[in-house]
């Protein structure tokens, strides 16, 4: 993660000498700056390394093909045709997508064969303020979405506010606020509050308490999320070498009406032209994903999963082909830029 630009000291003009609390506030700001605490990152990226190592978000079954045409490098502009068929859980589909990215703006849009439209936008105002918008128009009732979000990255903390399907007249919708603060150079603590108001007469408030510990050399990261209702999620990620990463995820539910647990172990191997992910969980599922890149413009994917308890299996095969007039160096720069943009994207919004 790129380091944030150094923030200047408080402007004395904002807190003149005759202000009663100016001296105390300026001393507090100077004391925080002298601690040198790092920015802990966003709450939505609390488990970013674990999710990148596990293949839960990458696995697929059936056939898949992604055909991409890169039109320009700076600003980045490309279009993609995506095909999927033969899946056991999803119907055959086609999706047309486009991406535009500049230094401060990221735009992504797509439309599928059923006429469902999705769009997202990231607008960076300053190095600390980023506004995000996500919208979805679906042919199915109840699947339409409008999510507004603003992220503020302070010197040693991160504040995020978002609203999903807000309605200003009766204040229905889903509202989420999160705060993550570095306590030491290795430990960050925070909280996230989700307020759901599906109707004016019903509402629900759920609080989650967060912790993140990063080693001094950033070779391993441990996180924990706790809800008072009895839900705990703990993760551990470690970079064993330049090419090998390991991640573990434990989810516990000890609610009065339900007791359940799920443990997941995964590893990722980054080779020169290939990436291999393997995963095992406590439900008896063993899965693997291979991404073999023969050239910068052609990659072959193979995904597989075996469920020992249900005696079932899934297999997926896919290709990614890119047509571009860019040079090889420009293609490599584009791939790095796309990876950075993908990390900045929000996860799926909360649902009621």
Short mmCIF file of C-alpha atoms in Angstrom, two decimals:
data_model
loop_
_atom_site.label_atom_id
_atom_site.label_comp_id
_atom_site.label_asym_id
_atom_site.label_seq_id
_atom_site.Cartn_x
_atom_site.Cartn_y
_atom_site.Cartn_z
CA UNK A 1 0.00 0.00 0.00
CA UNK A 2 1.39 3.34 -1.00
CA UNK A 3 2.27 5.64 1.90
CA UNK A 4 0.09 8.67 2.40
CA UNK A 5 1.56 12.11 1.79
CA UNK A 6 2.85 13.89 4.85
CA UNK A 7 0.25 16.17 6.36
CA UNK A 8 1.24 19.65 7.35
CA UNK A 9 1.01 20.87 10.94
CA UNK A 10 -2.16 22.66 12.06
CA UNK A 11 -2.58 26.14 10.67
CA UNK A 12 -2.25 28.63 13.55
CA UNK A 13 -4.71 30.91 11.78
CA UNK A 14 -7.45 28.34 12.37
CA UNK A 15 -6.76 28.39 16.12
CA UNK A 16 -5.61 31.92 17.01
CA UNK A 17 -3.86 32.66 20.27
CA UNK A 18 -6.95 34.14 21.93
CA UNK A 19 -8.89 30.90 21.51
CA UNK A 20 -9.05 29.26 24.98
CA UNK A 21 -8.38 25.73 23.71
CA UNK A 22 -5.89 26.59 20.96
CA UNK A 23 -2.80 25.82 23.01
CA UNK A 24 -4.13 22.46 24.21
CA UNK A 25 -5.34 21.47 20.76
CA UNK A 26 -2.05 22.41 19.08
CA UNK A 27 -0.09 20.44 21.67
CA UNK A 28 -2.32 17.42 21.14
CA UNK A 29 -1.86 17.60 17.35
CA UNK A 30 1.91 17.88 17.76
CA UNK A 31 1.95 14.96 20.20
CA UNK A 32 0.03 12.77 17.72
CA UNK A 33 2.37 13.75 14.89
CA UNK A 34 5.44 12.93 16.99
CA UNK A 35 4.10 9.42 17.67
CA UNK A 36 4.40 8.62 13.97
CA UNK A 37 1.43 6.25 13.94
CA UNK A 38 0.63 4.82 10.48
CA UNK A 39 -2.71 4.97 8.71
CA UNK A 40 -4.48 1.64 9.48
CA UNK A 41 -6.36 1.47 6.17
CA UNK A 42 -10.08 1.16 5.66
CA UNK A 43 -12.42 -1.20 7.50
CA UNK A 44 -13.59 -2.75 4.22
CA UNK A 45 -9.95 -3.68 3.47
CA UNK A 46 -9.35 -5.07 6.95
CA UNK A 47 -9.05 -8.60 5.50
CA UNK A 48 -7.71 -7.59 2.08
CA UNK A 49 -4.66 -9.85 2.22
CA UNK A 50 -6.70 -12.89 3.32
CA UNK A 51 -9.28 -12.37 0.58
CA UNK A 52 -6.51 -12.03 -2.02
CA UNK A 53 -4.95 -15.31 -0.86
CA UNK A 54 -8.11 -17.40 -0.58
CA UNK A 55 -9.89 -18.29 -3.80
CA UNK A 56 -13.44 -17.81 -2.50
CA UNK A 57 -13.89 -14.65 -4.59
CA UNK A 58 -12.11 -16.14 -7.63
CA UNK A 59 -13.51 -19.66 -7.96
CA UNK A 60 -16.02 -20.47 -10.71
CA UNK A 61 -17.47 -23.47 -12.50
CA UNK A 62 -18.47 -24.11 -16.10
CA UNK A 63 -16.94 -22.20 -19.00
CA UNK A 64 -15.83 -18.58 -18.91
CA UNK A 65 -14.24 -16.20 -21.41
CA UNK A 66 -13.19 -12.56 -20.96
CA UNK A 67 -12.26 -10.63 -24.10
CA UNK A 68 -10.72 -7.22 -23.39
CA UNK A 69 -9.81 -4.38 -25.73
CA UNK A 70 -7.46 -1.70 -24.37
CA UNK A 71 -7.95 1.60 -26.11
CA UNK A 72 -5.64 3.93 -24.18
CA UNK A 73 -3.17 3.81 -21.32
CA UNK A 74 -3.27 7.29 -19.80
CA UNK A 75 -6.05 7.76 -19.03
CA UNK A 76 -6.85 4.05 -18.86
CA UNK A 77 -9.83 3.08 -21.03
CA UNK A 78 -10.84 -0.45 -21.95
CA UNK A 79 -13.92 -2.50 -22.80
CA UNK A 80 -14.61 -6.14 -21.93
CA UNK A 81 -16.94 -8.85 -23.25
CA UNK A 82 -17.54 -11.59 -20.67
CA UNK A 83 -19.21 -14.93 -21.42
CA UNK A 84 -20.20 -17.66 -18.94
CA UNK A 85 -22.05 -20.93 -19.45
CA UNK A 86 -22.34 -24.42 -18.03
CA UNK A 87 -22.37 -23.35 -14.38
CA UNK A 88 -24.25 -25.50 -11.86
CA UNK A 89 -25.41 -22.46 -9.89
CA UNK A 90 -25.77 -19.69 -12.49
CA UNK A 91 -27.53 -19.44 -15.84
CA UNK A 92 -25.55 -18.68 -19.02
CA UNK A 93 -24.78 -14.97 -19.19
CA UNK A 94 -23.13 -12.26 -21.25
CA UNK A 95 -21.85 -8.96 -19.87
CA UNK A 96 -20.41 -5.91 -21.59
CA UNK A 97 -18.26 -3.71 -19.38
CA UNK A 98 -16.15 -0.59 -19.67
CA UNK A 99 -13.53 0.97 -17.40
CA UNK A 100 -12.15 4.50 -17.36
CA UNK A 101 -9.48 5.48 -14.86
CA UNK A 102 -7.41 8.60 -14.40
CA UNK A 103 -5.38 9.92 -11.51
CA UNK A 104 -8.44 10.92 -9.45
CA UNK A 105 -11.41 9.30 -11.19
CA UNK A 106 -12.38 5.65 -11.60
CA UNK A 107 -15.49 4.74 -13.61
CA UNK A 108 -16.81 1.23 -14.24
CA UNK A 109 -20.03 0.20 -15.93
CA UNK A 110 -21.64 -2.94 -17.28
CA UNK A 111 -24.80 -4.33 -18.81
CA UNK A 112 -25.78 -7.99 -19.17
CA UNK A 113 -28.01 -9.88 -21.60
CA UNK A 114 -31.06 -9.40 -19.36
CA UNK A 115 -30.73 -5.63 -19.40
CA UNK A 116 -29.39 -5.29 -15.86
CA UNK A 117 -27.13 -2.24 -15.58
CA UNK A 118 -24.45 -1.65 -12.96
CA UNK A 119 -22.14 1.29 -12.42
CA UNK A 120 -19.62 2.50 -9.88
CA UNK A 121 -17.54 5.63 -9.52
CA UNK A 122 -14.63 6.68 -7.29
CA UNK A 123 -13.80 10.38 -7.11
CA UNK A 124 -10.67 11.46 -5.28
CA UNK A 125 -10.98 15.07 -4.14
CA UNK A 126 -7.73 15.24 -2.17
CA UNK A 127 -5.20 12.74 -0.86
CA UNK A 128 -7.49 12.19 2.15
CA UNK A 129 -11.04 12.51 0.77
CA UNK A 130 -12.58 9.98 -1.64
CA UNK A 131 -16.26 9.78 -2.60
CA UNK A 132 -17.76 6.60 -4.04
CA UNK A 133 -21.03 5.76 -5.74
CA UNK A 134 -22.46 2.41 -6.75
CA UNK A 135 -25.72 1.85 -8.61
CA UNK A 136 -27.58 -1.14 -10.01
CA UNK A 137 -30.75 -1.24 -12.09
CA UNK A 138 -32.23 -4.73 -12.26
CA UNK A 139 -35.20 -6.29 -13.98
CA UNK A 140 -35.93 -8.19 -10.75
CA UNK A 141 -37.88 -6.43 -8.04
CA UNK A 142 -35.87 -5.71 -4.91
CA UNK A 143 -32.47 -5.86 -6.64
CA UNK A 144 -32.14 -2.17 -7.46
CA UNK A 145 -29.38 -0.42 -5.55
CA UNK A 146 -27.98 3.03 -4.93
CA UNK A 147 -25.06 3.30 -2.52
CA UNK A 148 -23.32 6.55 -1.59
CA UNK A 149 -20.06 6.51 0.33
CA UNK A 150 -17.35 8.87 1.54
CA UNK A 151 -13.97 7.85 2.90
CA UNK A 152 -11.62 10.08 4.90
CA UNK A 153 -8.05 8.94 5.57
CA UNK A 154 -6.45 10.82 8.42
CA UNK A 155 -2.88 10.75 9.55
CA UNK A 156 -3.44 7.77 11.88
CA UNK A 157 -7.11 6.87 11.41
CA UNK A 158 -9.76 6.16 8.79
CA UNK A 159 -13.40 7.25 8.81
CA UNK A 160 -16.01 5.89 6.42
CA UNK A 161 -19.71 6.72 5.99
CA UNK A 162 -22.07 5.03 3.54
CA UNK A 163 -25.78 4.82 2.79
CA UNK A 164 -27.48 2.10 0.74
CA UNK A 165 -30.85 2.87 -0.86
CA UNK A 166 -31.46 5.93 1.33
CA UNK A 167 -34.84 7.65 1.12
CA UNK A 168 -34.76 11.21 2.52
CA UNK A 169 -38.48 11.58 3.32
CA UNK A 170 -38.80 8.70 5.80
CA UNK A 171 -35.06 7.95 6.29
CA UNK A 172 -35.42 4.30 5.28
CA UNK A 173 -32.38 2.44 3.99
CA UNK A 174 -29.12 1.03 5.34
CA UNK A 175 -26.59 3.38 6.97
CA UNK A 176 -23.07 2.29 7.89
CA UNK A 177 -20.39 4.17 9.80
CA UNK A 178 -16.93 2.81 10.58
CA UNK A 179 -13.85 4.17 12.33
CA UNK A 180 -10.40 2.56 12.58
CA UNK A 181 -7.66 4.15 14.74
CA UNK A 182 -4.00 3.22 15.12
CA UNK A 183 -3.24 2.83 18.83
CA UNK A 184 0.40 1.84 18.37
CA UNK A 185 2.57 1.34 15.31
CA UNK A 186 1.36 -2.27 15.15
CA UNK A 187 -2.14 -2.26 16.68
CA UNK A 188 -5.30 -0.61 15.35
CA UNK A 189 -8.73 -0.69 16.99
CA UNK A 190 -12.07 0.38 15.58
CA UNK A 191 -15.79 -0.13 15.31
CA UNK A 192 -18.49 -0.36 12.66
CA UNK A 193 -22.19 0.41 13.16
CA UNK A 194 -24.90 -0.75 10.75
CA UNK A 195 -28.33 0.86 11.06
CA UNK A 196 -31.05 -0.81 9.00
CA UNK A 197 -34.45 0.85 8.56
CA UNK A 198 -36.43 -1.16 5.96
CA UNK A 199 -39.69 0.58 6.92
CA UNK A 200 -40.45 3.68 9.02
CA UNK A 201 -41.83 1.44 11.76
CA UNK A 202 -38.93 -1.06 11.97
CA UNK A 203 -35.22 -0.54 12.54
CA UNK A 204 -32.19 -2.47 13.71
CA UNK A 205 -28.75 -1.43 14.92
CA UNK A 206 -25.77 -3.79 14.86
CA UNK A 207 -22.33 -2.91 16.23
CA UNK A 208 -19.07 -4.64 15.34
CA UNK A 209 -15.78 -4.16 17.16
CA UNK A 210 -12.55 -4.50 15.18
CA UNK A 211 -8.88 -5.13 15.87
CA UNK A 212 -5.90 -5.38 13.53
CA UNK A 213 -2.32 -6.24 14.42
CA UNK A 214 0.47 -5.86 11.85
CA UNK A 215 4.00 -7.07 12.46
CA UNK A 216 6.81 -4.55 12.36
CA UNK A 217 8.15 -5.97 9.09
CA UNK A 218 4.58 -6.33 7.69
CA UNK A 219 5.18 -10.02 7.04
CA UNK A 220 2.05 -11.10 8.93
CA UNK A 221 -1.31 -9.57 9.87
CA UNK A 222 -3.95 -10.76 12.35
CA UNK A 223 -7.48 -9.34 12.54
CA UNK A 224 -10.59 -9.92 14.65
CA UNK A 225 -14.23 -8.82 14.34
CA UNK A 226 -16.67 -9.28 17.21
CA UNK A 227 -20.42 -8.68 17.40
CA UNK A 228 -22.10 -8.67 20.83
CA UNK A 229 -24.73 -11.09 19.47
CA UNK A 230 -22.09 -13.82 19.61
CA UNK A 231 -20.40 -13.68 16.18
CA UNK A 232 -16.61 -13.72 15.95
CA UNK A 233 -14.38 -13.73 12.88
CA UNK A 234 -10.61 -13.99 13.17
CA UNK A 235 -8.07 -14.07 10.33
CA UNK A 236 -4.34 -14.56 10.02
CA UNK A 237 -2.19 -13.84 6.96
CA UNK A 238 1.53 -14.39 6.55
CA UNK A 239 3.94 -13.86 3.68
CA UNK A 240 6.22 -16.86 3.88
CA UNK A 241 8.42 -15.76 0.99
CA UNK A 242 8.33 -13.48 -2.02
CA UNK A 243 6.21 -16.05 -3.86
CA UNK A 244 4.24 -17.84 -1.13
CA UNK A 245 1.43 -16.51 1.07
CA UNK A 246 -0.67 -18.32 3.68
CA UNK A 247 -4.03 -17.28 5.17
CA UNK A 248 -6.44 -18.69 7.77
CA UNK A 249 -10.01 -17.63 8.53
CA UNK A 250 -12.15 -18.70 11.50
CA UNK A 251 -15.83 -17.79 11.86
CA UNK A 252 -17.73 -18.62 15.05
CA UNK A 253 -21.43 -18.12 15.78
CA UNK A 254 -22.65 -18.65 19.34
CA UNK A 255 -26.13 -17.13 19.13
CA UNK A 256 -28.90 -18.56 21.38
CA UNK A 257 -30.72 -20.13 18.42
CA UNK A 258 -27.69 -21.21 16.40
CA UNK A 259 -24.18 -22.46 17.03
CA UNK A 260 -21.87 -22.91 14.09
CA UNK A 261 -18.21 -22.64 13.10
CA UNK A 262 -16.27 -22.52 9.85
CA UNK A 263 -12.49 -22.69 9.47
CA UNK A 264 -10.71 -22.05 6.17
CA UNK A 265 -7.04 -22.49 5.27
CA UNK A 266 -5.55 -21.27 2.00
CA UNK A 267 -2.26 -20.63 0.24
CA UNK A 268 -1.21 -18.69 -2.83
CA UNK A 269 1.86 -19.32 -4.99
CA UNK A 270 3.00 -16.57 -7.37
CA UNK A 271 5.24 -18.00 -10.07
CA UNK A 272 6.84 -16.13 -12.95
CA UNK A 273 3.88 -16.53 -15.32
CA UNK A 274 1.29 -18.26 -13.13
CA UNK A 275 -0.65 -17.95 -9.89
CA UNK A 276 -1.90 -21.00 -8.01
CA UNK A 277 -4.36 -20.89 -5.10
CA UNK A 278 -5.40 -23.84 -2.91
CA UNK A 279 -8.00 -23.88 -0.15
CA UNK A 280 -9.42 -26.28 2.44
CA UNK A 281 -12.29 -25.64 4.86
CA UNK A 282 -13.97 -27.51 7.72
CA UNK A 283 -17.08 -28.33 5.65
CA UNK A 284 -15.06 -30.83 3.61
CA UNK A 285 -14.48 -28.64 0.55
CA UNK A 286 -11.12 -28.73 -1.20
CA UNK A 287 -10.64 -26.26 -4.04
CA UNK A 288 -7.87 -24.97 -6.27
CA UNK A 289 -7.45 -22.31 -8.93
CA UNK A 290 -4.70 -21.97 -11.52
CA UNK A 291 -4.14 -18.83 -13.58
CA UNK A 292 -1.52 -19.47 -16.25
CA UNK A 293 -0.45 -16.46 -18.30
CA UNK A 294 1.31 -17.49 -21.51
CA UNK A 295 1.71 -13.92 -22.78
CA UNK A 296 0.69 -10.52 -21.32
CA UNK A 297 -2.43 -10.71 -23.51
CA UNK A 298 -3.49 -14.35 -22.99
CA UNK A 299 -4.23 -16.27 -19.78
CA UNK A 300 -5.75 -19.69 -19.11
CA UNK A 301 -7.82 -20.38 -15.97
CA UNK A 302 -8.76 -23.68 -14.36
CA UNK A 303 -10.89 -23.92 -11.21
CA UNK A 304 -11.93 -27.03 -9.32
CA UNK A 305 -13.77 -27.92 -6.10
CA UNK A 306 -14.53 -31.21 -4.37
CA UNK A 307 -17.09 -31.43 -1.55
CA UNK A 308 -16.28 -34.66 0.31
CA UNK A 309 -19.28 -34.54 2.65
CA UNK A 310 -21.82 -33.99 -0.15
CA UNK A 311 -19.92 -36.15 -2.67
CA UNK A 312 -20.07 -33.36 -5.28
CA UNK A 313 -17.55 -31.68 -7.54
CA UNK A 314 -17.30 -28.54 -9.67
CA UNK A 315 -14.90 -27.76 -12.50
CA UNK A 316 -14.41 -24.51 -14.36
CA UNK A 317 -12.29 -23.58 -17.40
CA UNK A 318 -11.75 -20.07 -18.67
CA UNK A 319 -9.62 -17.86 -20.88
CA UNK A 320 -8.74 -14.17 -20.77
CA UNK A 321 -7.72 -12.58 -24.06
CA UNK A 322 -6.68 -8.98 -24.47
CA UNK A 323 -6.32 -7.11 -27.74
CA UNK A 324 -4.16 -4.03 -27.52
CA UNK A 325 -1.80 -1.90 -29.53
CA UNK A 326 0.17 -1.02 -26.40
CA UNK A 327 3.75 -2.11 -25.88
CA UNK A 328 4.67 -4.85 -23.41
CA UNK A 329 5.90 -2.30 -20.86
CA UNK A 330 2.64 -0.38 -21.15
CA UNK A 331 0.68 -3.62 -20.72
CA UNK A 332 2.58 -4.44 -17.53
CA UNK A 333 1.95 -0.93 -16.21
CA UNK A 334 -1.73 -1.32 -17.09
CA UNK A 335 -1.95 -4.61 -15.19
CA UNK A 336 -0.42 -2.99 -12.10
CA UNK A 337 -2.79 -0.05 -12.37
CA UNK A 338 -5.79 -2.38 -12.72
CA UNK A 339 -4.73 -4.31 -9.61
CA UNK A 340 -4.48 -1.08 -7.62
CA UNK A 341 -7.91 0.02 -8.84
CA UNK A 342 -9.46 -3.36 -7.98
CA UNK A 343 -8.12 -3.06 -4.44
CA UNK A 344 -9.80 0.33 -4.12
CA UNK A 345 -13.22 -1.03 -5.12
CA UNK A 346 -15.80 -1.55 -2.45
CA UNK A 347 -17.04 -5.03 -1.49
CA UNK A 348 -20.69 -5.95 -2.08
CA UNK A 349 -22.96 -3.62 -0.07
CA UNK A 350 -24.77 -4.83 3.03
CA UNK A 351 -28.25 -6.26 2.59
CA UNK A 352 -31.14 -6.18 4.95
#
